[in-house]
Structure formats: structure tokens, C-alpha cells
CSV table of C-alpha atoms and ligand atoms in Angstrom, one decimal:
chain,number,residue,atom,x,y,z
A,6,UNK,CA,-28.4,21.7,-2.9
A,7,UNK,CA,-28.3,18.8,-4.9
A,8,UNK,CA,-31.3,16.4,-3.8
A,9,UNK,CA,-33.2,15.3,-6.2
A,10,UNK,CA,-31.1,16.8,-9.3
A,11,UNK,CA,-28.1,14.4,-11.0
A,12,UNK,CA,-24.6,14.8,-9.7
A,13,UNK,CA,-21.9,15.5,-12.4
A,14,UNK,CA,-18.4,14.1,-11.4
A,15,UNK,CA,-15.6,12.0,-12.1
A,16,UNK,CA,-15.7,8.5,-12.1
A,17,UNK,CA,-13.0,5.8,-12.7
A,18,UNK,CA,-14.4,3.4,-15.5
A,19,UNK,CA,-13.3,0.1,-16.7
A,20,UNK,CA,-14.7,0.2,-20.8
A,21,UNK,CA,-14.1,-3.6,-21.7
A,22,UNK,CA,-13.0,-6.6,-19.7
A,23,UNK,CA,-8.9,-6.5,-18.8
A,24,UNK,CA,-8.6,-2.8,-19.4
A,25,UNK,CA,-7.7,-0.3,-16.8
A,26,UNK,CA,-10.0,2.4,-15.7
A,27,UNK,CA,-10.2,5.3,-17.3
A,28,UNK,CA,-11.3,8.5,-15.5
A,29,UNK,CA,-14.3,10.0,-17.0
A,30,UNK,CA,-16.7,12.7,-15.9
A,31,UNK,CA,-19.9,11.0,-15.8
A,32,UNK,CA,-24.0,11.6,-14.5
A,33,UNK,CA,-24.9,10.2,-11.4
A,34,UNK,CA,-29.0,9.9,-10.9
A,35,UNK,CA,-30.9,10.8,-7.9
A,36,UNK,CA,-31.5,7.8,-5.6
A,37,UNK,CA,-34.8,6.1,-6.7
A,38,UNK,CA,-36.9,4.6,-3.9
A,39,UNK,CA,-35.2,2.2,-1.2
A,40,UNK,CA,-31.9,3.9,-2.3
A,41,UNK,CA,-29.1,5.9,-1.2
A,42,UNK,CA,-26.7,8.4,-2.6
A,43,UNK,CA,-23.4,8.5,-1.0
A,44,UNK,CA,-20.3,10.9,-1.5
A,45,UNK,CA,-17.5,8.7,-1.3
A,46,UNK,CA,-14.6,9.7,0.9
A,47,UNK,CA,-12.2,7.5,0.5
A,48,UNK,CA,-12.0,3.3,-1.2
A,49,UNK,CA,-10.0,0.9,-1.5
A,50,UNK,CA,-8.8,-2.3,-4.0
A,51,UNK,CA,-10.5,-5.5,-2.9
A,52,UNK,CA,-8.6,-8.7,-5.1
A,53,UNK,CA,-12.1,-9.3,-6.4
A,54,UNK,CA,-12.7,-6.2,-8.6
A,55,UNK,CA,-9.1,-7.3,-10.4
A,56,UNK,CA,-10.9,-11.0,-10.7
A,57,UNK,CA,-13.7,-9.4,-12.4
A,58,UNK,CA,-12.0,-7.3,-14.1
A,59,UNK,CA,-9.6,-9.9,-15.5
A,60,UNK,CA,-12.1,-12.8,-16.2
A,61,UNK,CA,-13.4,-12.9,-19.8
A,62,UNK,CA,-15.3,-16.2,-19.3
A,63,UNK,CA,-18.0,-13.7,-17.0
A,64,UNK,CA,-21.2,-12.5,-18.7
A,65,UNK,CA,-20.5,-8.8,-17.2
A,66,UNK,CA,-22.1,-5.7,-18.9
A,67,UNK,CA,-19.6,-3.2,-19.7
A,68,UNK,CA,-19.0,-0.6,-19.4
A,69,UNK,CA,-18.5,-1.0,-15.3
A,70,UNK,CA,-17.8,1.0,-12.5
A,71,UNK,CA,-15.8,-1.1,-10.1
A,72,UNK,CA,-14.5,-0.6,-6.5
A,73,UNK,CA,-16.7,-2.3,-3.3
A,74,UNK,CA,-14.7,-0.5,-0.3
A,75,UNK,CA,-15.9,2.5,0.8
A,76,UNK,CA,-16.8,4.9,3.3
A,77,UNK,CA,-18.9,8.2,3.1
A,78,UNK,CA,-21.7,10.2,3.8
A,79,UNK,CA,-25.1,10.3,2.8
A,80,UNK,CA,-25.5,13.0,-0.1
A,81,UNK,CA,-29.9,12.4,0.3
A,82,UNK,CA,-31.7,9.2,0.2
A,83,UNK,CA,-34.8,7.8,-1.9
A,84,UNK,CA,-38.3,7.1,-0.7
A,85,UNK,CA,-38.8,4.7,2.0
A,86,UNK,CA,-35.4,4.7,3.5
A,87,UNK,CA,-35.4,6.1,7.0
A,88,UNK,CA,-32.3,3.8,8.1
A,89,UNK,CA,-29.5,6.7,7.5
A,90,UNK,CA,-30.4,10.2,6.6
A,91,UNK,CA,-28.3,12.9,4.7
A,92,UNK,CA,-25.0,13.5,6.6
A,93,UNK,CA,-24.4,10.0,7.9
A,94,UNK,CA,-21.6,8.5,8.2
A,95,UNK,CA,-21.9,5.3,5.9
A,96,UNK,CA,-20.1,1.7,5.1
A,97,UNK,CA,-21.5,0.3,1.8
A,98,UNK,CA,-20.8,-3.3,1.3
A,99,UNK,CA,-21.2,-5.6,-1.2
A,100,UNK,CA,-23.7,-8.7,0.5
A,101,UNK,CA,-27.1,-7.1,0.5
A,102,UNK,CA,-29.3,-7.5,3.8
A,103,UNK,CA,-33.0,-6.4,3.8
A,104,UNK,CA,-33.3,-7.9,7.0
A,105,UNK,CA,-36.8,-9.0,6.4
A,106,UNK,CA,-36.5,-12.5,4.6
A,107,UNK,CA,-36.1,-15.6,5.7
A,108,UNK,CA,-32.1,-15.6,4.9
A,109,UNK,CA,-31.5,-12.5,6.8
A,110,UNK,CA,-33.8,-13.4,9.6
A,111,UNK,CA,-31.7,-16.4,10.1
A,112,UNK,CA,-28.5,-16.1,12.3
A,113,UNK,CA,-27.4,-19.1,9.7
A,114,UNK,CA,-27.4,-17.4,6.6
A,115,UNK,CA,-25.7,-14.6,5.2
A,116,UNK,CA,-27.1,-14.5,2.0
A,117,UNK,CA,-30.3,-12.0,1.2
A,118,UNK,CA,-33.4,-13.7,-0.8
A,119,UNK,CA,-35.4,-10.8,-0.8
A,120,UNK,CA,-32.4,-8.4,-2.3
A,121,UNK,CA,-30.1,-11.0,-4.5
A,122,UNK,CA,-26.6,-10.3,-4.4
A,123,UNK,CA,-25.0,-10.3,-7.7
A,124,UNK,CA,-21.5,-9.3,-9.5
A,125,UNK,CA,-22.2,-6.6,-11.8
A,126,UNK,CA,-25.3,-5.2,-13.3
A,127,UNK,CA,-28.2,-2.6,-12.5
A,128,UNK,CA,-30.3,-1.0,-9.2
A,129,UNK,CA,-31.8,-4.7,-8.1
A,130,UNK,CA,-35.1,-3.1,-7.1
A,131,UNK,CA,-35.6,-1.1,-10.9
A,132,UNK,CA,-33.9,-2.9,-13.0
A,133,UNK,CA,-31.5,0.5,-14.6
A,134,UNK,CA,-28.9,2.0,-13.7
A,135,UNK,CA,-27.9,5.4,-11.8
A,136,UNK,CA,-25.0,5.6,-14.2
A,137,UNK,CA,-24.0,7.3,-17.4
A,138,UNK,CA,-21.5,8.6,-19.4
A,139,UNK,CA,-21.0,12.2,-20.3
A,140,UNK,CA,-19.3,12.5,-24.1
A,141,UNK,CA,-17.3,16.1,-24.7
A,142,UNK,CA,-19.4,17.4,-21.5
A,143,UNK,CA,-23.2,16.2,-23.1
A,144,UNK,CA,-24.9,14.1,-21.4
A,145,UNK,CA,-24.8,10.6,-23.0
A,146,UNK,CA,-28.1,8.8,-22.6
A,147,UNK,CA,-25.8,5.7,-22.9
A,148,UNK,CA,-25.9,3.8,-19.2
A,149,UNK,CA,-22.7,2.8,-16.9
A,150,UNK,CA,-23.0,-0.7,-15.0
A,151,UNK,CA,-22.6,-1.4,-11.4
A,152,UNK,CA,-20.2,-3.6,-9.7
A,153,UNK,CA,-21.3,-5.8,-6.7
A,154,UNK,CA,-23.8,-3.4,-5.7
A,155,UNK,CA,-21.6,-0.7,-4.6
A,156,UNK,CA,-19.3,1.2,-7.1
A,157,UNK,CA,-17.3,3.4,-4.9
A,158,UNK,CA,-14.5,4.4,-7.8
A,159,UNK,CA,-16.7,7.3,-8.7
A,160,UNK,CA,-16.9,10.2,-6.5
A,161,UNK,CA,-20.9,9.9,-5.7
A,162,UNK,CA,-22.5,6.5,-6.1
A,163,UNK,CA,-26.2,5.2,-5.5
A,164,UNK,CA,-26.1,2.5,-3.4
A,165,UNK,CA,-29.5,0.0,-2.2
A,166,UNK,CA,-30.5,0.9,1.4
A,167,UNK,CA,-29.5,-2.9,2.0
A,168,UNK,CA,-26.2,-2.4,0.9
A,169,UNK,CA,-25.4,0.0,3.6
A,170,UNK,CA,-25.1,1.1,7.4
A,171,UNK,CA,-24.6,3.9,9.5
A,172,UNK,CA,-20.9,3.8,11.6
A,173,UNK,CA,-20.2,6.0,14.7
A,174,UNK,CA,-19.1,9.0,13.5
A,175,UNK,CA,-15.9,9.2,15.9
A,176,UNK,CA,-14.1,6.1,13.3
A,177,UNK,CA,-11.8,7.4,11.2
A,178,UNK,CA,-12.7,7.3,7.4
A,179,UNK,CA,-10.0,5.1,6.6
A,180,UNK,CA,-10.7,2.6,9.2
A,181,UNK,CA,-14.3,2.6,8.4
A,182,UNK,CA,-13.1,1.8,4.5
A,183,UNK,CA,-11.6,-1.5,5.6
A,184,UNK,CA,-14.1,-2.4,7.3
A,185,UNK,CA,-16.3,-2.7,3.9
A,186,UNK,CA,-15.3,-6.4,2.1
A,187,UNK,CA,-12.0,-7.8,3.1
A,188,UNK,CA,-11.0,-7.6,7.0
A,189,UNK,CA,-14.1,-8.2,7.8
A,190,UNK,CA,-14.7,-11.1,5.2
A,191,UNK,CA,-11.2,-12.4,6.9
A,192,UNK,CA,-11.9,-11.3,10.9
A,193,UNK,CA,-15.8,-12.7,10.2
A,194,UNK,CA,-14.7,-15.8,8.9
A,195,UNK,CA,-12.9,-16.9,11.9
A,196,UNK,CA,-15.1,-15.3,14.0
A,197,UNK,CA,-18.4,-15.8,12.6
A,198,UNK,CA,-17.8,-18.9,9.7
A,199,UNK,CA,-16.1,-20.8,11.9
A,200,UNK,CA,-16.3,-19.8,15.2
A,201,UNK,CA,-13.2,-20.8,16.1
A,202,UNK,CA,-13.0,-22.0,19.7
A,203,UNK,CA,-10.8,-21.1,22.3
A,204,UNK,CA,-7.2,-23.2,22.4
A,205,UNK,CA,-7.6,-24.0,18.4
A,206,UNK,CA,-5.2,-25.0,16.1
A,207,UNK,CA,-5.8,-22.8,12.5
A,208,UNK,CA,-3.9,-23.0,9.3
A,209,UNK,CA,-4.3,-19.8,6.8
A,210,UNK,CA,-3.3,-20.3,3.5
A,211,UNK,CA,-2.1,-17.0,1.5
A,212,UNK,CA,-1.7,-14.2,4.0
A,213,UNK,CA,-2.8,-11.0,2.0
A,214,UNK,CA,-5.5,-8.3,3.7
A,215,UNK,CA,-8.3,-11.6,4.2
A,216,UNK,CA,-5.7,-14.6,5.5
A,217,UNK,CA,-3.8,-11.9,8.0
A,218,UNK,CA,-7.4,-10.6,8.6
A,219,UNK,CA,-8.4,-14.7,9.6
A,220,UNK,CA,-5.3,-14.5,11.5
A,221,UNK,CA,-6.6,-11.3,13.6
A,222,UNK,CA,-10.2,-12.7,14.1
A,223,UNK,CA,-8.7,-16.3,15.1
A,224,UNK,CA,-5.9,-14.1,18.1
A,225,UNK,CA,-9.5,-12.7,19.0
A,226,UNK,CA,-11.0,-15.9,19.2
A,227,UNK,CA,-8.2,-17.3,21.4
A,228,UNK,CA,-7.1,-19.8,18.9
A,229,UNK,CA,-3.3,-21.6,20.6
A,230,UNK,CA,-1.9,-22.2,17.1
A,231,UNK,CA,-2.2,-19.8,13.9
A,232,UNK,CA,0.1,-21.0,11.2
A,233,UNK,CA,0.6,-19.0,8.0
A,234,UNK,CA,1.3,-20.3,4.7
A,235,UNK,CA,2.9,-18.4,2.1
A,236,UNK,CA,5.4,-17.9,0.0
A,237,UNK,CA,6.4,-14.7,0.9
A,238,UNK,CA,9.2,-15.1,3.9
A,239,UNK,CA,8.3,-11.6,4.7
A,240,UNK,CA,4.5,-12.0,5.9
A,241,UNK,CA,5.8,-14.1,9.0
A,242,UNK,CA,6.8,-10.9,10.6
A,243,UNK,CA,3.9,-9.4,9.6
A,244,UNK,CA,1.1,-12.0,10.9
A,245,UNK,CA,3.2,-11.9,13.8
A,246,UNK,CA,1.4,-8.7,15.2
A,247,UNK,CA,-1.8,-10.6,14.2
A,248,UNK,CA,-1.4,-13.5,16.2
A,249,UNK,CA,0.7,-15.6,13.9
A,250,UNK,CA,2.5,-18.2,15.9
A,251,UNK,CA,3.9,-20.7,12.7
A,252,UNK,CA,4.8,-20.3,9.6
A,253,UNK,CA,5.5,-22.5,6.4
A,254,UNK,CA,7.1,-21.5,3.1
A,255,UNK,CA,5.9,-24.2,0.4
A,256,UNK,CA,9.1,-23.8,-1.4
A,257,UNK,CA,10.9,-24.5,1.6
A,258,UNK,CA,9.3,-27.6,2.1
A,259,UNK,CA,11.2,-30.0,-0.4
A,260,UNK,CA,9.6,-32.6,-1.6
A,261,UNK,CA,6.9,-32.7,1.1
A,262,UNK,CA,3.5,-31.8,0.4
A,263,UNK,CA,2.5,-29.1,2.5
A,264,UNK,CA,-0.3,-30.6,4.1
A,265,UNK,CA,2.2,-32.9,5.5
A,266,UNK,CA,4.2,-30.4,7.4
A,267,UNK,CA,0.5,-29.1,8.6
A,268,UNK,CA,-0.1,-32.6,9.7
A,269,UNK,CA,2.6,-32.9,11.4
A,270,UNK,CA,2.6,-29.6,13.3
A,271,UNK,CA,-0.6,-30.1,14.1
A,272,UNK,CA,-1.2,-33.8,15.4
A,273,UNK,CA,-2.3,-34.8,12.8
A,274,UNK,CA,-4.3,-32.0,11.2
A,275,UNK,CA,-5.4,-28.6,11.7
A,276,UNK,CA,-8.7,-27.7,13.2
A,277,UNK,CA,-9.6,-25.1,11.0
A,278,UNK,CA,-8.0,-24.4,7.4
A,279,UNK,CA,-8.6,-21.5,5.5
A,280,UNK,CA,-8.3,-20.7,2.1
A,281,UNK,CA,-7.6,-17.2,1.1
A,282,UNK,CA,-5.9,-16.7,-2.0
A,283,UNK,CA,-9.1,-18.3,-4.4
A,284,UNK,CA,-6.7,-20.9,-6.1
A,285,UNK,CA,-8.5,-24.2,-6.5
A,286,UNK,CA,-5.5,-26.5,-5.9
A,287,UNK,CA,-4.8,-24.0,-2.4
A,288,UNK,CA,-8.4,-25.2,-1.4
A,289,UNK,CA,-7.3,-28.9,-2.1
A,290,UNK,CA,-4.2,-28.2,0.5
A,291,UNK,CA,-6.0,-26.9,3.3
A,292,UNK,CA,-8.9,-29.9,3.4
A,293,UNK,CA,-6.1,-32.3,3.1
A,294,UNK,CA,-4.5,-30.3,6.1
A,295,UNK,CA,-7.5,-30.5,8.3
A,296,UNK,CA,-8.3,-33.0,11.0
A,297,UNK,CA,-10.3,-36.0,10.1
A,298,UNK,CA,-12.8,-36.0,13.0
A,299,UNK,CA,-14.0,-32.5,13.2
A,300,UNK,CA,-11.1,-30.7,10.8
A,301,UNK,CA,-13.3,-28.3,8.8
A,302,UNK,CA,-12.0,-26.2,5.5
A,303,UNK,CA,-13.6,-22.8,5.2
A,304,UNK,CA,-13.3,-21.1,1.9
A,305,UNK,CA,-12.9,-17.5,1.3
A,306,UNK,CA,-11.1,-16.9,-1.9
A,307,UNK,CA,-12.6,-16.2,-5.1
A,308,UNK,CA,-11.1,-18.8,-7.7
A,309,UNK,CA,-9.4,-16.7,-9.9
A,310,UNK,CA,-9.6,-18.7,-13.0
A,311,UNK,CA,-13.0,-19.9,-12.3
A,312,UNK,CA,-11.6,-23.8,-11.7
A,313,UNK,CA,-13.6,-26.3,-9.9
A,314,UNK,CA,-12.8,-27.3,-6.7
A,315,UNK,CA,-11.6,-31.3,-6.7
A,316,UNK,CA,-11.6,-33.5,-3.4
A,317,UNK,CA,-11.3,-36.7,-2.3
A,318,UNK,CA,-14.6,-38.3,-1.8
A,319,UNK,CA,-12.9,-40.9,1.1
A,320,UNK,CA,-11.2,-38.2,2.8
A,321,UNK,CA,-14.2,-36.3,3.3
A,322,UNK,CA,-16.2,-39.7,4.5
A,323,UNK,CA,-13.8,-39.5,7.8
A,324,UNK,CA,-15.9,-36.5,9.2
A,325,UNK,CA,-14.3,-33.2,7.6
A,326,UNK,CA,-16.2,-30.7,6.9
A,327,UNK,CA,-15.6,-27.9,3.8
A,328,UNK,CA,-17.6,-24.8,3.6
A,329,UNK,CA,-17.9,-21.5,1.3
A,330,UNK,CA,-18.5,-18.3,3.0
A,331,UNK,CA,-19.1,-15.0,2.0
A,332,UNK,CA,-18.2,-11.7,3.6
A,333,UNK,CA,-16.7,-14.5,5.7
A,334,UNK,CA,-20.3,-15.2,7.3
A,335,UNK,CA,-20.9,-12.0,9.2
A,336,UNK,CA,-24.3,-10.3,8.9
A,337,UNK,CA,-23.2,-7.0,7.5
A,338,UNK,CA,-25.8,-4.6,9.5
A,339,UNK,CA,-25.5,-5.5,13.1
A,340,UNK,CA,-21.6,-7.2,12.6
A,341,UNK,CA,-19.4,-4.0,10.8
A,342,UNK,CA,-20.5,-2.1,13.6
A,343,UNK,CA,-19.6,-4.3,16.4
A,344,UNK,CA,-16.0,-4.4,14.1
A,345,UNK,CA,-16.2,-0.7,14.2
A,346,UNK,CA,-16.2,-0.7,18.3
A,347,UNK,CA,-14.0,-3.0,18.9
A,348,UNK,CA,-11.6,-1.2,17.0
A,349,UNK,CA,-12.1,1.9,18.7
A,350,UNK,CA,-12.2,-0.3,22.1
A,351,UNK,CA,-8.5,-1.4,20.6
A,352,UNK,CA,-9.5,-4.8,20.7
A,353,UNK,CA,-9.0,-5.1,17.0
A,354,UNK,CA,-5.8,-4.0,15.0
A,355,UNK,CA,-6.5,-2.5,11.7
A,356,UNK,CA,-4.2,0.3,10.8
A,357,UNK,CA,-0.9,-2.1,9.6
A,358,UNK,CA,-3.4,-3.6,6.6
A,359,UNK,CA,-3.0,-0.2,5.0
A,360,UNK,CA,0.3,-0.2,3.3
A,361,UNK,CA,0.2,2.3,0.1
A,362,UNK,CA,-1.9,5.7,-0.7
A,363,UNK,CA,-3.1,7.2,-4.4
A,364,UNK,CA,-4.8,9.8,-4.9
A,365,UNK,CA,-8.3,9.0,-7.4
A,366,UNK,CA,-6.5,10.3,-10.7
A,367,UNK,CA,-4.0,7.2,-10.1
A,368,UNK,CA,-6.2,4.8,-9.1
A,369,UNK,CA,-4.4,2.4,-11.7
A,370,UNK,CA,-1.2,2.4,-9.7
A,371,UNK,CA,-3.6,0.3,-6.8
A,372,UNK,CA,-4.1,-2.4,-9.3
A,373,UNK,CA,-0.3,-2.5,-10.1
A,374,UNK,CA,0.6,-2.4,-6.3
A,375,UNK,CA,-1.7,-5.2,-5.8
A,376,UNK,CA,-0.5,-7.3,-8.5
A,377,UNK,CA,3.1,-6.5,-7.4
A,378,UNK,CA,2.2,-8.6,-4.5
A,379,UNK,CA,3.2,-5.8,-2.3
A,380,UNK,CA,0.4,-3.7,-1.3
A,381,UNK,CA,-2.3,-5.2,1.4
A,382,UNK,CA,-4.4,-2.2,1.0
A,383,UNK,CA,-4.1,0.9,-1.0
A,384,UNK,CA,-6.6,3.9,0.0
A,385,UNK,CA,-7.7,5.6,-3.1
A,386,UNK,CA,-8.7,9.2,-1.8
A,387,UNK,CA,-11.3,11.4,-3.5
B,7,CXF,C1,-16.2,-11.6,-3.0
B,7,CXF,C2,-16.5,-12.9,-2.5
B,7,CXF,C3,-17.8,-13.4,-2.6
B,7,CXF,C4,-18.4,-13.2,-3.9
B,7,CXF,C5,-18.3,-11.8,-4.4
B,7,CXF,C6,-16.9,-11.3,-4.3
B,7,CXF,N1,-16.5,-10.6,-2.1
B,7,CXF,C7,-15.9,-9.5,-2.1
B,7,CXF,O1,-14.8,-9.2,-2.5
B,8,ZN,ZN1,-14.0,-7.5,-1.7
């Protein structure tokens, strides 16, 4: 029994900004009211923690425990959660929804007023942390940071009750863990940013784990035309099975601007263009590659380098739209579980995103499998 008492176990933290993780044994608190306490089964590398982790130009407390894809099951809950109980099987997620503001009330807005998202920090309700460190096996009153409201690099993490929801229990973990930030960022924000019609033409820029994921959600949608941009030959083949029907290499291109060789492919632009690398001249690209008239430019990367975005004020006057999404516009609570059925209804394709497999104690091989350009996702396993 370990309700109400603090859990001691390992944890994978990140000490100072551009380190890797180093695998600690730490304290994890009870959850405090409105919260959850979730052994983790298995998570994965999102590209985001390795921004994070990366940026110095961030005002992030350290030290952090990173990692925002997850599954598990519910270890006990706070006061005033009834929404999962112990023994659930459980997504966290990174976007919090209360489902009682005026945001998450509204089927056009993703983004919860009454529980604020944010990067890194403490419990949004209290204000501290569930997190510390353990020095030579004593406790160490000193407190660990969270990362985008879920933590899952540590084998139990407290989690808000709006960061989370139940999954039938018949999906396997692993399928479940992608299901927590990137495929459904990608899948929702074709599905849900966009709404891609029926017959469209879409243009994906960078075709890791969230472009291939657009590419998926877009084949759903019934979009005719799904080109991939990239400059990896290889993930052709690969979109492919995800309803890739084009593909362009930049360096193959010559001297021709790629938003020419859209243009052209495309009478005279793409319907929808999607940026999912989070490169700020890539964003640039795919509006100049969408259709004045209607084209619009949905962006889904996180600018690595934190760069502004730069457009031309004349191009935009001929009726294109650009817009930001996050968690690609899907309402976490009532969408990861429709993702979760259609999977098991075989209507969505998710076991070729996981490419690569560490066990916790090398969870810093994910980050150099990720970097190596290789790797769509890695499963860490507890
Ligand atoms: C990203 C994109 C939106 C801001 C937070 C980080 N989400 C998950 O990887
Ligand atoms: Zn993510």
C-alpha cells in the first residue's frame, strides 16, 4: 500500500540546460487535491523535450524532469478527482483541459484558461512541486521541476486530473504511449486544425513522427494529394503506407525554390501546408506554397531556435490563411480516445511510427537516436 505515503524510485533527471539525464533515485509526493499519481509503463521522446532541453534563452527552473509521452495506471488519486480511479488505464498529455472554462467549453479552442498550460515549472493548482531529490539515499528537501505538466521519465509521476484520461483497457500500452503528444498533435492537425476536406491537395513539410502523423490524419480525411517534403529520400517509402502520394527532395530541386515545385504540382498552390519540423524559414516555405484564395498554413513545429516567423504582408492580403495549433487542435479528453478506437477499429495505423526500443537506464541513447535523424519513436520501458 502506498496511498498517501511518498514513492521512492528512479527518475531520469536533466541537472542544467544541454545536459543529459542523469538517473537518480528520487521522492515522489502523494497526489495533493485535483491530482493524480500514475505508475508509468512505458514513454517515449517527443522533439520538444530535446528543444527544451537544448534552449538556454528559456527561463526554465532546473533541475527538470522531462518526458510528456506516456501511458500507465493510476497508483491513487488526490481529493476531488473521481474522473479515473486507482488501477486505470491512463494517457497523460501535456495541454491541460478542465473542461469547465470558457476555452474548453468551446469546440474552437484548445487551450485551457482555467488550468494554464505551461513548459516547465510546479503543480499549477499549489504552486510546489511533487518532486525531490534523494542525496546518498536521504531525503533531500531540495525540489525537482516539472516538464509540461507531465514528467513521465520517472517511474511514478503526479500528474493534474486535467492532464489526463482514462483509455480502454484492451489498447496496448505502447500504442496508448503514442497516442500522448505527437501522432495525435500530427493526425489532429489534419483532422481537427484543418479539417481537411475530402479530394484535398496537402503539402507536409519534414516527415518525422508529427508530418507522417499529418500524412495519416489527411489519408483519413480523404485528402487526393499528400506530398512530403524532406530531405531524406528514404521517408517517401515510408509515408507511402500513410497515404503519401508525392514527394519532393529540396536538394533535388536545383535552383528552384521549393514552393515552386509545390506550385506547380499543385495548380498553383497547395490547399493545406503544414509545418512540422519548427524551423522558421520551413514555415515561410509552406505559406508561400499555399493557394492564394483559400490556401491556409497550419503550424505545428516548435521553432527550435526560438526565431520569429517572417511573411509577406501582400501575400497574405490574397486570402491565405496561417495558423498555430497545439496538440494539433484536438481536445485531449474526448479526441485520444476516439484515436484510441479507431486504432483498435484498424482505421488508424500506428505501430510503423515506433522504430527503436531502450530500456529506462539508457534513456540517453533516445536522444541520440533522435538526433541521428533516424529514430521516429523510441519507447523507453520502465
Ligand atoms: C509542443 C508544442 C506546443 C507547445 C508545447 C510543446 N507540444 C508537445 O510536444
Ligand atoms: Zn510532444
Amino acid at each position: 500500500q502506498t496511498k498517501g505515503k511518498p514513492i521512492r524510485c528512479k527518475a531520469a533527471v536533466c541537472w542544467n540546460p544541454g545536459e543529459v539525464l542523469v538517473i537518480e533515485e528520487i521522492e515522489v509526493a502523494p497526489p495533493q487535491g485535483y491530482e493524480v499519481r500514475i505508475k508509468v509503463i512505458c514513454t517515449s521522446l517527443c522533439h520538444s523535450d530535446i528543444t527544451y532541453r537544448n534552449r538556454k534563452d528559456l527561463p526554465l527552473p532546473f533541475p527538470l524532469i522531462f518526458g510528456h509521452e506516456a501511458v500507465g495506471v493510476v497508483e491513487s488519486v488526490g481529493e476531488g478527482v473521481d474522473e479515473v480511479k486507482e488501477g486505470d488505464l491512463v494517457v497523460p498529455f501535456f495541454l491541460p483541459e478542465c473542461g469547465d472554462c470558457t476555452d474548453c467549453k468551446s469546440p474552437k479552442s484548445n487551450l485551457c484558461t482555467k488550468v494554464p498550460f505551461q513548459i516547465a515549472g510546479s503543480m499549477i493548482r499549489s504552486g510546489t512541486t511533487r518532486f525531490s531529490a534523494l542525496a546518498g539515499g536521504r531525503h533531500h528537501p531540495s525540489p525537482i521541476y516539472q516538464v509540461l505538466g507531465v514528467s513521465s521519465f520517472s517511474e511514478y509521476t503526479v500528474v493534474d486530473v486535467a492532464n489526463v484520461v482514462k483509455i480502454p483497457i484492451d489498447l496496448p500500452p505502447d500504442m496508448a504511449c503514442l497516442l500522448s503528444c505527437g501522432i495525435s498533435t500530427g493526425v489532429g492537425g489534419a483532422w481537427r486544425a484543418a479539417m481537411v476536406e475530402a479530394g484535398s491537395t496537402v503539402v507536409i513539410f519534414g516527415l518525422g513522427t508529427v508530418g507522417l502523423a499529418v500524412a495519416e490524419g489527411a489519408r483519413i480525411q480523404g485528402a487526393s494529394k499528400i506530398i512530403g517534403v524532406d530531405l531524406n529520400p528514404q521517408k517517401f517509402e515510408l509515408g507511402q503506407v500513410y497515404g503519401l502520394t508525392d514527394f519532393i527532395n529540396p536538394k533535388e530541386c536545383g535552383d528552384k525554390p521549393v514552393h515552386e515545385v509545390v506550385r506547380a504540382m499543385t495548380d498553383g498552390g497547395a490547399d493545406y501546408c503544414f509545418e512540422c519540423v519548427g524551423l522558421a524559414s520551413l514555415m515561410s516555405d509552406a505559406f508561400l506554397s499555399s493557394r492564394p484564395g483559400w490556401g491556409k498554413t497550419i503550424i505545428l513545429g516548435v521553432e527550435m531556435h526560438g526565431a520569429p516567423l517572417s511573411i509577406s504582408a501582400l501575400e497574405i492580403l490574397k486570402g491565405k490563411t496561417v495558423m498555430g495549433s497545439m496538440f494539433g487542435g484536438i481536445k485531449p479528453k474526448a479526441d485520444i480516445p476516439i484515436l484510441a478506437n479507431k486504432y483498435l477499429k484498424k482505421e488508424l495505423q500506428l505501430e510503423g511510427f515506433i522504430t527503436h526500443e531502450v530500456s529506462f537506464q539508457d534513456i540517453n541513447k533516445a536522444f541520440d537516436l533522435m538526433l541521428q535523424g533516424e529514430c521516429l519513436r523510441c519507447i523507453i520501458r520502465m
